[in-house]
Amino acid sequence: MPFGHDMVHSLATAVDLVNTSPATGGQDGLGDLAGLREFVDRWEVSGVDELGADDLSRVRALREAFHKVFTAPDQATAVIRLNTLLSRTRITPRLTEHDGHALHVHYFAPGASLCEHLAADLGVAMAHLLVEGEWERLRTCSAPDCERVFVDESRNRSRVYCDSRTCGNRMHVAAYRARRRA
């Protein structure tokens, strides 16, 4: 994928955020404030100090909005859903350097809440993906018992499993065993 580091990082953050949802087949990765803090630290979300119950409920709602973008049946629906998400966000682009990272753009307004920060940065990254005509890279795992989402970064857009070591390997082994029985 010909996208810069910041966009790839933001898309990976969006994937991880969505995959913390019980709707993707696992436990709630944002079950409490400790889970939210772990997410913020794992993705090095800048400018986040104290987290409260309001942050947790807002980020959970944002997670579900991003999930709806990933699972949109077509690009037009994804655009509508992403525009709805972005319309609720104050976007104020500015160049910044911090924490050893090179010059990059932040899209969230100064003093924004964690939810607005994530909605702006992750939403703009997804918007760029749609503008580049790469909507089909937003995928849901093809394994029958997995609902996790991912961004297909393969050159030929052929990835179908969220993780080749788990779902991909499991499905390939099952296909191999089925062929051997036949």
mmCIF file of N, CA and C in Angstrom, residues 20-132:
data_model
loop_
_atom_site.group_PDB
_atom_site.id
_atom_site.type_symbol
_atom_site.label_atom_id
_atom_site.label_comp_id
_atom_site.label_asym_id
_atom_site.label_seq_id
_atom_site.Cartn_x
_atom_site.Cartn_y
_atom_site.Cartn_z
ATOM 1 N N THR A 20 -11.444 -4.596 19.523
ATOM 2 C CA THR A 20 -11.644 -4.707 20.976
ATOM 3 C C THR A 20 -13.120 -4.942 21.300
ATOM 4 N N SER A 21 -13.979 -4.881 20.285
ATOM 5 C CA SER A 21 -15.422 -5.013 20.497
ATOM 6 C C SER A 21 -15.848 -6.470 20.608
ATOM 7 N N PRO A 22 -16.785 -6.759 21.498
ATOM 8 C CA PRO A 22 -17.348 -8.109 21.541
ATOM 9 C C PRO A 22 -18.038 -8.481 20.226
ATOM 10 N N ALA A 23 -18.422 -7.488 19.421
ATOM 11 C CA ALA A 23 -19.077 -7.752 18.133
ATOM 12 C C ALA A 23 -18.148 -8.453 17.155
ATOM 13 N N THR A 24 -16.836 -8.441 17.422
ATOM 14 C CA THR A 24 -15.896 -9.108 16.525
ATOM 15 C C THR A 24 -15.533 -10.500 17.029
ATOM 16 N N GLY A 25 -16.287 -10.993 17.980
ATOM 17 C CA GLY A 25 -16.141 -12.379 18.399
ATOM 18 C C GLY A 25 -15.325 -12.634 19.647
ATOM 19 N N GLY A 26 -14.821 -11.619 20.271
ATOM 20 C CA GLY A 26 -14.021 -11.825 21.477
ATOM 21 C C GLY A 26 -14.645 -11.155 22.676
ATOM 22 N N GLN A 27 -13.811 -10.980 23.679
ATOM 23 C CA GLN A 27 -14.258 -10.259 24.865
ATOM 24 C C GLN A 27 -14.072 -8.767 24.638
ATOM 25 N N ASP A 28 -14.707 -7.962 25.462
ATOM 26 C CA ASP A 28 -14.598 -6.514 25.347
ATOM 27 C C ASP A 28 -13.221 -6.063 25.816
ATOM 28 N N GLY A 29 -12.382 -5.639 24.868
ATOM 29 C CA GLY A 29 -11.049 -5.154 25.201
ATOM 30 C C GLY A 29 -11.066 -3.798 25.872
ATOM 31 N N LEU A 30 -12.229 -3.156 25.859
ATOM 32 C CA LEU A 30 -12.405 -1.882 26.552
ATOM 33 C C LEU A 30 -13.452 -2.065 27.648
ATOM 34 N N GLY A 31 -13.303 -3.127 28.411
ATOM 35 C CA GLY A 31 -14.266 -3.453 29.449
ATOM 36 C C GLY A 31 -14.244 -2.507 30.626
ATOM 37 N N ASP A 32 -13.130 -1.819 30.819
ATOM 38 C CA ASP A 32 -12.999 -0.886 31.925
ATOM 39 C C ASP A 32 -11.937 0.157 31.571
ATOM 40 N N LEU A 33 -11.697 1.081 32.499
ATOM 41 C CA LEU A 33 -10.717 2.141 32.253
ATOM 42 C C LEU A 33 -9.308 1.592 32.073
ATOM 43 N N ALA A 34 -8.986 0.492 32.739
ATOM 44 C CA ALA A 34 -7.658 -0.114 32.578
ATOM 45 C C ALA A 34 -7.470 -0.598 31.134
ATOM 46 N N GLY A 35 -8.509 -1.166 30.543
ATOM 47 C CA GLY A 35 -8.439 -1.603 29.155
ATOM 48 C C GLY A 35 -8.274 -0.422 28.205
ATOM 49 N N LEU A 36 -8.964 0.674 28.506
ATOM 50 C CA LEU A 36 -8.826 1.879 27.686
ATOM 51 C C LEU A 36 -7.421 2.445 27.816
ATOM 52 N N ARG A 37 -6.882 2.482 29.025
ATOM 53 C CA ARG A 37 -5.522 2.985 29.247
ATOM 54 C C ARG A 37 -4.509 2.114 28.506
ATOM 55 N N GLU A 38 -4.707 0.799 28.534
ATOM 56 C CA GLU A 38 -3.810 -0.116 27.821
ATOM 57 C C GLU A 38 -3.843 0.162 26.320
ATOM 58 N N PHE A 39 -5.032 0.406 25.783
ATOM 59 C CA PHE A 39 -5.166 0.728 24.362
ATOM 60 C C PHE A 39 -4.433 2.030 24.037
ATOM 61 N N VAL A 40 -4.646 3.061 24.834
ATOM 62 C CA VAL A 40 -4.006 4.366 24.623
ATOM 63 C C VAL A 40 -2.488 4.227 24.668
ATOM 64 N N ASP A 41 -1.989 3.471 25.632
ATOM 65 C CA ASP A 41 -0.536 3.282 25.756
ATOM 66 C C ASP A 41 0.026 2.443 24.610
ATOM 67 N N ARG A 42 -0.690 1.390 24.224
ATOM 68 C CA ARG A 42 -0.216 0.509 23.153
ATOM 69 C C ARG A 42 -0.050 1.270 21.839
ATOM 70 N N TRP A 43 -0.950 2.179 21.560
ATOM 71 C CA TRP A 43 -0.912 2.925 20.300
ATOM 72 C C TRP A 43 -0.285 4.301 20.455
ATOM 73 N N GLU A 44 0.273 4.577 21.619
ATOM 74 C CA GLU A 44 0.985 5.833 21.882
ATOM 75 C C GLU A 44 0.152 7.043 21.477
ATOM 76 N N VAL A 45 -1.117 7.053 21.912
ATOM 77 C CA VAL A 45 -2.005 8.177 21.632
ATOM 78 C C VAL A 45 -1.504 9.354 22.452
ATOM 79 N N SER A 46 -1.110 10.424 21.762
ATOM 80 C CA SER A 46 -0.482 11.555 22.444
ATOM 81 C C SER A 46 -1.511 12.460 23.113
ATOM 82 N N GLY A 47 -1.051 13.174 24.119
ATOM 83 C CA GLY A 47 -1.869 14.191 24.768
ATOM 84 C C GLY A 47 -2.984 13.664 25.635
ATOM 85 N N VAL A 48 -2.904 12.419 26.072
ATOM 86 C CA VAL A 48 -3.962 11.842 26.898
ATOM 87 C C VAL A 48 -3.445 11.699 28.321
ATOM 88 N N ASP A 49 -4.097 12.400 29.235
ATOM 89 C CA ASP A 49 -3.682 12.312 30.629
ATOM 90 C C ASP A 49 -4.660 11.434 31.405
ATOM 91 N N GLU A 50 -5.590 12.054 32.049
ATOM 92 C CA GLU A 50 -6.576 11.329 32.843
ATOM 93 C C GLU A 50 -7.682 10.776 31.956
ATOM 94 N N LEU A 51 -8.134 9.594 32.285
ATOM 95 C CA LEU A 51 -9.261 8.986 31.589
ATOM 96 C C LEU A 51 -10.398 8.783 32.570
ATOM 97 N N GLY A 52 -11.610 9.023 32.109
ATOM 98 C CA GLY A 52 -12.770 8.843 32.963
ATOM 99 C C GLY A 52 -13.824 7.969 32.313
ATOM 100 N N ALA A 53 -14.894 7.739 33.050
ATOM 101 C CA ALA A 53 -15.981 6.895 32.562
ATOM 102 C C ALA A 53 -16.590 7.465 31.281
ATOM 103 N N ASP A 54 -16.633 8.791 31.166
ATOM 104 C CA ASP A 54 -17.160 9.425 29.958
ATOM 105 C C ASP A 54 -16.288 9.078 28.747
ATOM 106 N N ASP A 55 -14.963 9.092 28.936
ATOM 107 C CA ASP A 55 -14.055 8.714 27.845
ATOM 108 C C ASP A 55 -14.329 7.283 27.399
ATOM 109 N N LEU A 56 -14.512 6.391 28.358
ATOM 110 C CA LEU A 56 -14.748 4.987 28.051
ATOM 111 C C LEU A 56 -16.034 4.803 27.240
ATOM 112 N N SER A 57 -17.116 5.431 27.667
ATOM 113 C CA SER A 57 -18.380 5.255 26.945
ATOM 114 C C SER A 57 -18.320 5.888 25.556
ATOM 115 N N ARG A 58 -17.663 7.024 25.418
ATOM 116 C CA ARG A 58 -17.563 7.677 24.110
ATOM 117 C C ARG A 58 -16.691 6.871 23.146
ATOM 118 N N VAL A 59 -15.582 6.337 23.632
ATOM 119 C CA VAL A 59 -14.697 5.555 22.767
ATOM 120 C C VAL A 59 -15.383 4.253 22.363
ATOM 121 N N ARG A 60 -16.153 3.661 23.254
ATOM 122 C CA ARG A 60 -16.918 2.459 22.878
ATOM 123 C C ARG A 60 -17.903 2.778 21.749
ATOM 124 N N ALA A 61 -18.599 3.922 21.841
ATOM 125 C CA ALA A 61 -19.541 4.317 20.789
ATOM 126 C C ALA A 61 -18.793 4.588 19.475
ATOM 127 N N LEU A 62 -17.630 5.219 19.573
ATOM 128 C CA LEU A 62 -16.815 5.478 18.392
ATOM 129 C C LEU A 62 -16.370 4.166 17.750
ATOM 130 N N ARG A 63 -15.991 3.218 18.591
ATOM 131 C CA ARG A 63 -15.579 1.897 18.104
ATOM 132 C C ARG A 63 -16.682 1.274 17.260
ATOM 133 N N GLU A 64 -17.910 1.376 17.709
ATOM 134 C CA GLU A 64 -19.030 0.795 16.965
ATOM 135 C C GLU A 64 -19.263 1.550 15.663
ATOM 136 N N ALA A 65 -19.049 2.868 15.659
ATOM 137 C CA ALA A 65 -19.201 3.650 14.426
ATOM 138 C C ALA A 65 -18.143 3.233 13.403
ATOM 139 N N PHE A 66 -16.898 3.030 13.852
ATOM 140 C CA PHE A 66 -15.857 2.559 12.929
ATOM 141 C C PHE A 66 -16.163 1.141 12.441
ATOM 142 N N HIS A 67 -16.724 0.311 13.313
ATOM 143 C CA HIS A 67 -17.093 -1.047 12.911
ATOM 144 C C HIS A 67 -18.108 -0.996 11.756
ATOM 145 N N LYS A 68 -19.036 -0.061 11.823
ATOM 146 C CA LYS A 68 -20.036 0.082 10.758
ATOM 147 C C LYS A 68 -19.391 0.517 9.443
ATOM 148 N N VAL A 69 -18.312 1.303 9.512
ATOM 149 C CA VAL A 69 -17.605 1.681 8.290
ATOM 150 C C VAL A 69 -16.933 0.449 7.680
ATOM 151 N N PHE A 70 -16.248 -0.328 8.530
ATOM 152 C CA PHE A 70 -15.565 -1.537 8.044
ATOM 153 C C PHE A 70 -16.532 -2.532 7.424
ATOM 154 N N THR A 71 -17.713 -2.636 7.961
ATOM 155 C CA THR A 71 -18.662 -3.657 7.510
ATOM 156 C C THR A 71 -19.702 -3.113 6.533
ATOM 157 N N ALA A 72 -19.471 -1.922 6.020
ATOM 158 C CA ALA A 72 -20.398 -1.343 5.038
ATOM 159 C C ALA A 72 -20.479 -2.255 3.812
ATOM 160 N N PRO A 73 -21.666 -2.419 3.252
ATOM 161 C CA PRO A 73 -21.810 -3.327 2.102
ATOM 162 C C PRO A 73 -21.209 -2.786 0.806
ATOM 163 N N ASP A 74 -20.995 -1.476 0.751
ATOM 164 C CA ASP A 74 -20.417 -0.891 -0.462
ATOM 165 C C ASP A 74 -19.740 0.431 -0.108
ATOM 166 N N GLN A 75 -19.014 0.988 -1.069
ATOM 167 C CA GLN A 75 -18.258 2.208 -0.812
ATOM 168 C C GLN A 75 -19.179 3.384 -0.498
ATOM 169 N N ALA A 76 -20.289 3.496 -1.194
ATOM 170 C CA ALA A 76 -21.202 4.613 -0.949
ATOM 171 C C ALA A 76 -21.698 4.615 0.496
ATOM 172 N N THR A 77 -22.019 3.457 1.014
ATOM 173 C CA THR A 77 -22.463 3.353 2.404
ATOM 174 C C THR A 77 -21.319 3.673 3.355
ATOM 175 N N ALA A 78 -20.113 3.199 3.044
ATOM 176 C CA ALA A 78 -18.942 3.509 3.874
ATOM 177 C C ALA A 78 -18.707 5.011 3.914
ATOM 178 N N VAL A 79 -18.858 5.683 2.795
ATOM 179 C CA VAL A 79 -18.676 7.137 2.738
ATOM 180 C C VAL A 79 -19.705 7.836 3.619
ATOM 181 N N ILE A 80 -20.955 7.435 3.511
ATOM 182 C CA ILE A 80 -22.013 8.039 4.331
ATOM 183 C C ILE A 80 -21.711 7.833 5.812
ATOM 184 N N ARG A 81 -21.347 6.620 6.183
ATOM 185 C CA ARG A 81 -21.070 6.323 7.590
ATOM 186 C C ARG A 81 -19.851 7.083 8.101
ATOM 187 N N LEU A 82 -18.808 7.172 7.284
ATOM 188 C CA LEU A 82 -17.611 7.899 7.703
ATOM 189 C C LEU A 82 -17.883 9.398 7.760
ATOM 190 N N ASN A 83 -18.635 9.939 6.812
ATOM 191 C CA ASN A 83 -18.992 11.355 6.866
ATOM 192 C C ASN A 83 -19.795 11.689 8.115
ATOM 193 N N THR A 84 -20.695 10.802 8.496
ATOM 194 C CA THR A 84 -21.473 10.997 9.724
ATOM 195 C C THR A 84 -20.549 11.047 10.934
ATOM 196 N N LEU A 85 -19.603 10.115 10.989
ATOM 197 C CA LEU A 85 -18.644 10.071 12.089
ATOM 198 C C LEU A 85 -17.805 11.354 12.111
ATOM 199 N N LEU A 86 -17.276 11.751 10.961
ATOM 200 C CA LEU A 86 -16.415 12.937 10.890
ATOM 201 C C LEU A 86 -17.170 14.235 11.157
ATOM 202 N N SER A 87 -18.461 14.274 10.843
ATOM 203 C CA SER A 87 -19.237 15.504 11.043
ATOM 204 C C SER A 87 -19.385 15.854 12.519
ATOM 205 N N ARG A 88 -19.179 14.899 13.376
ATOM 206 C CA ARG A 88 -19.288 15.132 14.830
ATOM 207 C C ARG A 88 -17.944 15.487 15.462
ATOM 208 N N THR A 89 -16.934 15.701 14.626
ATOM 209 C CA THR A 89 -15.571 15.891 15.119
ATOM 210 C C THR A 89 -15.041 17.257 14.701
ATOM 211 N N ARG A 90 -14.413 17.956 15.658
ATOM 212 C CA ARG A 90 -13.721 19.204 15.322
ATOM 213 C C ARG A 90 -12.359 18.824 14.743
ATOM 214 N N ILE A 91 -12.156 19.117 13.481
ATOM 215 C CA ILE A 91 -10.888 18.781 12.847
ATOM 216 C C ILE A 91 -10.096 20.068 12.628
ATOM 217 N N THR A 92 -8.891 20.079 13.185
ATOM 218 C CA THR A 92 -8.003 21.222 13.091
ATOM 219 C C THR A 92 -6.609 20.714 12.750
ATOM 220 N N PRO A 93 -6.305 20.565 11.453
ATOM 221 C CA PRO A 93 -4.996 20.014 11.089
ATOM 222 C C PRO A 93 -3.851 20.918 11.538
ATOM 223 N N ARG A 94 -2.801 20.301 12.058
ATOM 224 C CA ARG A 94 -1.604 21.042 12.422
ATOM 225 C C ARG A 94 -0.401 20.118 12.401
ATOM 226 N N LEU A 95 0.730 20.669 12.023
ATOM 227 C CA LEU A 95 1.980 19.919 11.986
ATOM 228 C C LEU A 95 2.572 19.867 13.380
ATOM 229 N N THR A 96 3.155 18.719 13.717
ATOM 230 C CA THR A 96 3.733 18.571 15.045
ATOM 231 C C THR A 96 4.867 17.553 15.037
ATOM 232 N N GLU A 97 5.763 17.699 15.985
ATOM 233 C CA GLU A 97 6.804 16.713 16.268
ATOM 234 C C GLU A 97 6.740 16.466 17.773
ATOM 235 N N HIS A 98 6.744 15.206 18.167
ATOM 236 C CA HIS A 98 6.713 14.888 19.594
ATOM 237 C C HIS A 98 7.160 13.455 19.824
ATOM 238 N N ASP A 99 7.593 13.188 21.016
ATOM 239 C CA ASP A 99 7.940 11.833 21.455
ATOM 240 C C ASP A 99 8.868 11.095 20.493
ATOM 241 N N GLY A 100 9.773 11.830 19.846
ATOM 242 C CA GLY A 100 10.734 11.201 18.947
ATOM 243 C C GLY A 100 10.198 10.875 17.563
ATOM 244 N N HIS A 101 8.970 11.272 17.273
ATOM 245 C CA HIS A 101 8.390 11.025 15.951
ATOM 246 C C HIS A 101 8.701 12.198 15.037
ATOM 247 N N ALA A 102 8.924 11.904 13.758
ATOM 248 C CA ALA A 102 9.195 12.947 12.771
ATOM 249 C C ALA A 102 7.963 13.840 12.596
ATOM 250 N N LEU A 103 8.144 14.914 11.876
ATOM 251 C CA LEU A 103 7.065 15.847 11.593
ATOM 252 C C LEU A 103 5.885 15.097 10.963
ATOM 253 N N HIS A 104 4.712 15.327 11.513
ATOM 254 C CA HIS A 104 3.499 14.680 11.011
ATOM 255 C C HIS A 104 2.299 15.573 11.301
ATOM 256 N N VAL A 105 1.148 15.190 10.785
ATOM 257 C CA VAL A 105 -0.065 15.990 10.930
ATOM 258 C C VAL A 105 -0.965 15.366 11.991
ATOM 259 N N HIS A 106 -1.426 16.209 12.911
ATOM 260 C CA HIS A 106 -2.502 15.823 13.820
ATOM 261 C C HIS A 106 -3.755 16.516 13.315
ATOM 262 N N TYR A 107 -4.859 15.820 13.325
ATOM 263 C CA TYR A 107 -6.104 16.384 12.831
ATOM 264 C C TYR A 107 -7.052 16.798 13.938
ATOM 265 N N PHE A 108 -6.791 16.386 15.159
ATOM 266 C CA PHE A 108 -7.695 16.727 16.253
ATOM 267 C C PHE A 108 -7.387 18.131 16.771
ATOM 268 N N ALA A 109 -8.415 18.800 17.287
ATOM 269 C CA ALA A 109 -8.266 20.147 17.815
ATOM 270 C C ALA A 109 -7.490 20.116 19.133
ATOM 271 N N PRO A 110 -6.706 21.154 19.398
ATOM 272 C CA PRO A 110 -6.021 21.216 20.706
ATOM 273 C C PRO A 110 -7.043 21.123 21.839
ATOM 274 N N GLY A 111 -6.729 20.341 22.833
ATOM 275 C CA GLY A 111 -7.625 20.149 23.966
ATOM 276 C C GLY A 111 -8.768 19.188 23.699
ATOM 277 N N ALA A 112 -8.734 18.490 22.585
ATOM 278 C CA ALA A 112 -9.812 17.559 22.234
ATOM 279 C C ALA A 112 -9.846 16.384 23.205
ATOM 280 N N SER A 113 -11.014 15.830 23.362
ATOM 281 C CA SER A 113 -11.162 14.628 24.182
ATOM 282 C C SER A 113 -10.507 13.451 23.461
ATOM 283 N N LEU A 114 -10.302 12.362 24.178
ATOM 284 C CA LEU A 114 -9.741 11.156 23.561
ATOM 285 C C LEU A 114 -10.604 10.700 22.389
ATOM 286 N N CYS A 115 -11.896 10.735 22.542
ATOM 287 C CA CYS A 115 -12.808 10.299 21.484
ATOM 288 C C CYS A 115 -12.655 11.171 20.245
ATOM 289 N N GLU A 116 -12.612 12.495 20.423
ATOM 290 C CA GLU A 116 -12.432 13.391 19.280
ATOM 291 C C GLU A 116 -11.074 13.194 18.629
ATOM 292 N N HIS A 117 -10.063 12.978 19.451
ATOM 293 C CA HIS A 117 -8.706 12.720 18.948
ATOM 294 C C HIS A 117 -8.721 11.495 18.034
ATOM 295 N N LEU A 118 -9.270 10.399 18.517
ATOM 296 C CA LEU A 118 -9.318 9.165 17.729
ATOM 297 C C LEU A 118 -10.211 9.324 16.502
ATOM 298 N N ALA A 119 -11.368 9.945 16.669
ATOM 299 C CA ALA A 119 -12.289 10.119 15.541
ATOM 300 C C ALA A 119 -11.632 10.927 14.434
ATOM 301 N N ALA A 120 -10.932 11.988 14.793
ATOM 302 C CA ALA A 120 -10.303 12.843 13.784
ATOM 303 C C ALA A 120 -9.141 12.128 13.100
ATOM 304 N N ASP A 121 -8.180 11.653 13.864
ATOM 305 C CA ASP A 121 -6.992 11.038 13.260
ATOM 306 C C ASP A 121 -7.312 9.745 12.515
ATOM 307 N N LEU A 122 -8.083 8.881 13.127
ATOM 308 C CA LEU A 122 -8.401 7.607 12.476
ATOM 309 C C LEU A 122 -9.400 7.808 11.340
ATOM 310 N N GLY A 123 -10.350 8.708 11.544
ATOM 311 C CA GLY A 123 -11.338 8.986 10.511
ATOM 312 C C GLY A 123 -10.719 9.597 9.262
ATOM 313 N N VAL A 124 -9.773 10.505 9.431
ATOM 314 C CA VAL A 124 -9.110 11.108 8.275
ATOM 315 C C VAL A 124 -8.290 10.057 7.528
ATOM 316 N N ALA A 125 -7.634 9.169 8.250
ATOM 317 C CA ALA A 125 -6.873 8.096 7.587
ATOM 318 C C ALA A 125 -7.808 7.225 6.750
ATOM 319 N N MET A 126 -8.962 6.886 7.307
ATOM 320 C CA MET A 126 -9.922 6.087 6.546
ATOM 321 C C MET A 126 -10.474 6.880 5.367
ATOM 322 N N ALA A 127 -10.665 8.184 5.547
ATOM 323 C CA ALA A 127 -11.135 9.024 4.447
ATOM 324 C C ALA A 127 -10.130 9.008 3.297
ATOM 325 N N HIS A 128 -8.841 9.116 3.618
ATOM 326 C CA HIS A 128 -7.818 9.057 2.576
ATOM 327 C C HIS A 128 -7.856 7.707 1.843
ATOM 328 N N LEU A 129 -8.089 6.647 2.586
ATOM 329 C CA LEU A 129 -8.186 5.321 1.973
ATOM 330 C C LEU A 129 -9.331 5.285 0.963
ATOM 331 N N LEU A 130 -10.471 5.847 1.337
ATOM 332 C CA LEU A 130 -11.622 5.874 0.436
ATOM 333 C C LEU A 130 -11.354 6.774 -0.767
ATOM 334 N N VAL A 131 -10.736 7.919 -0.542
ATOM 335 C CA VAL A 131 -10.433 8.842 -1.633
ATOM 336 C C VAL A 131 -9.480 8.208 -2.643
ATOM 337 N N GLU A 132 -8.560 7.399 -2.150
ATOM 338 C CA GLU A 132 -7.600 6.727 -3.030
ATOM 339 C C GLU A 132 -8.210 5.539 -3.776
#
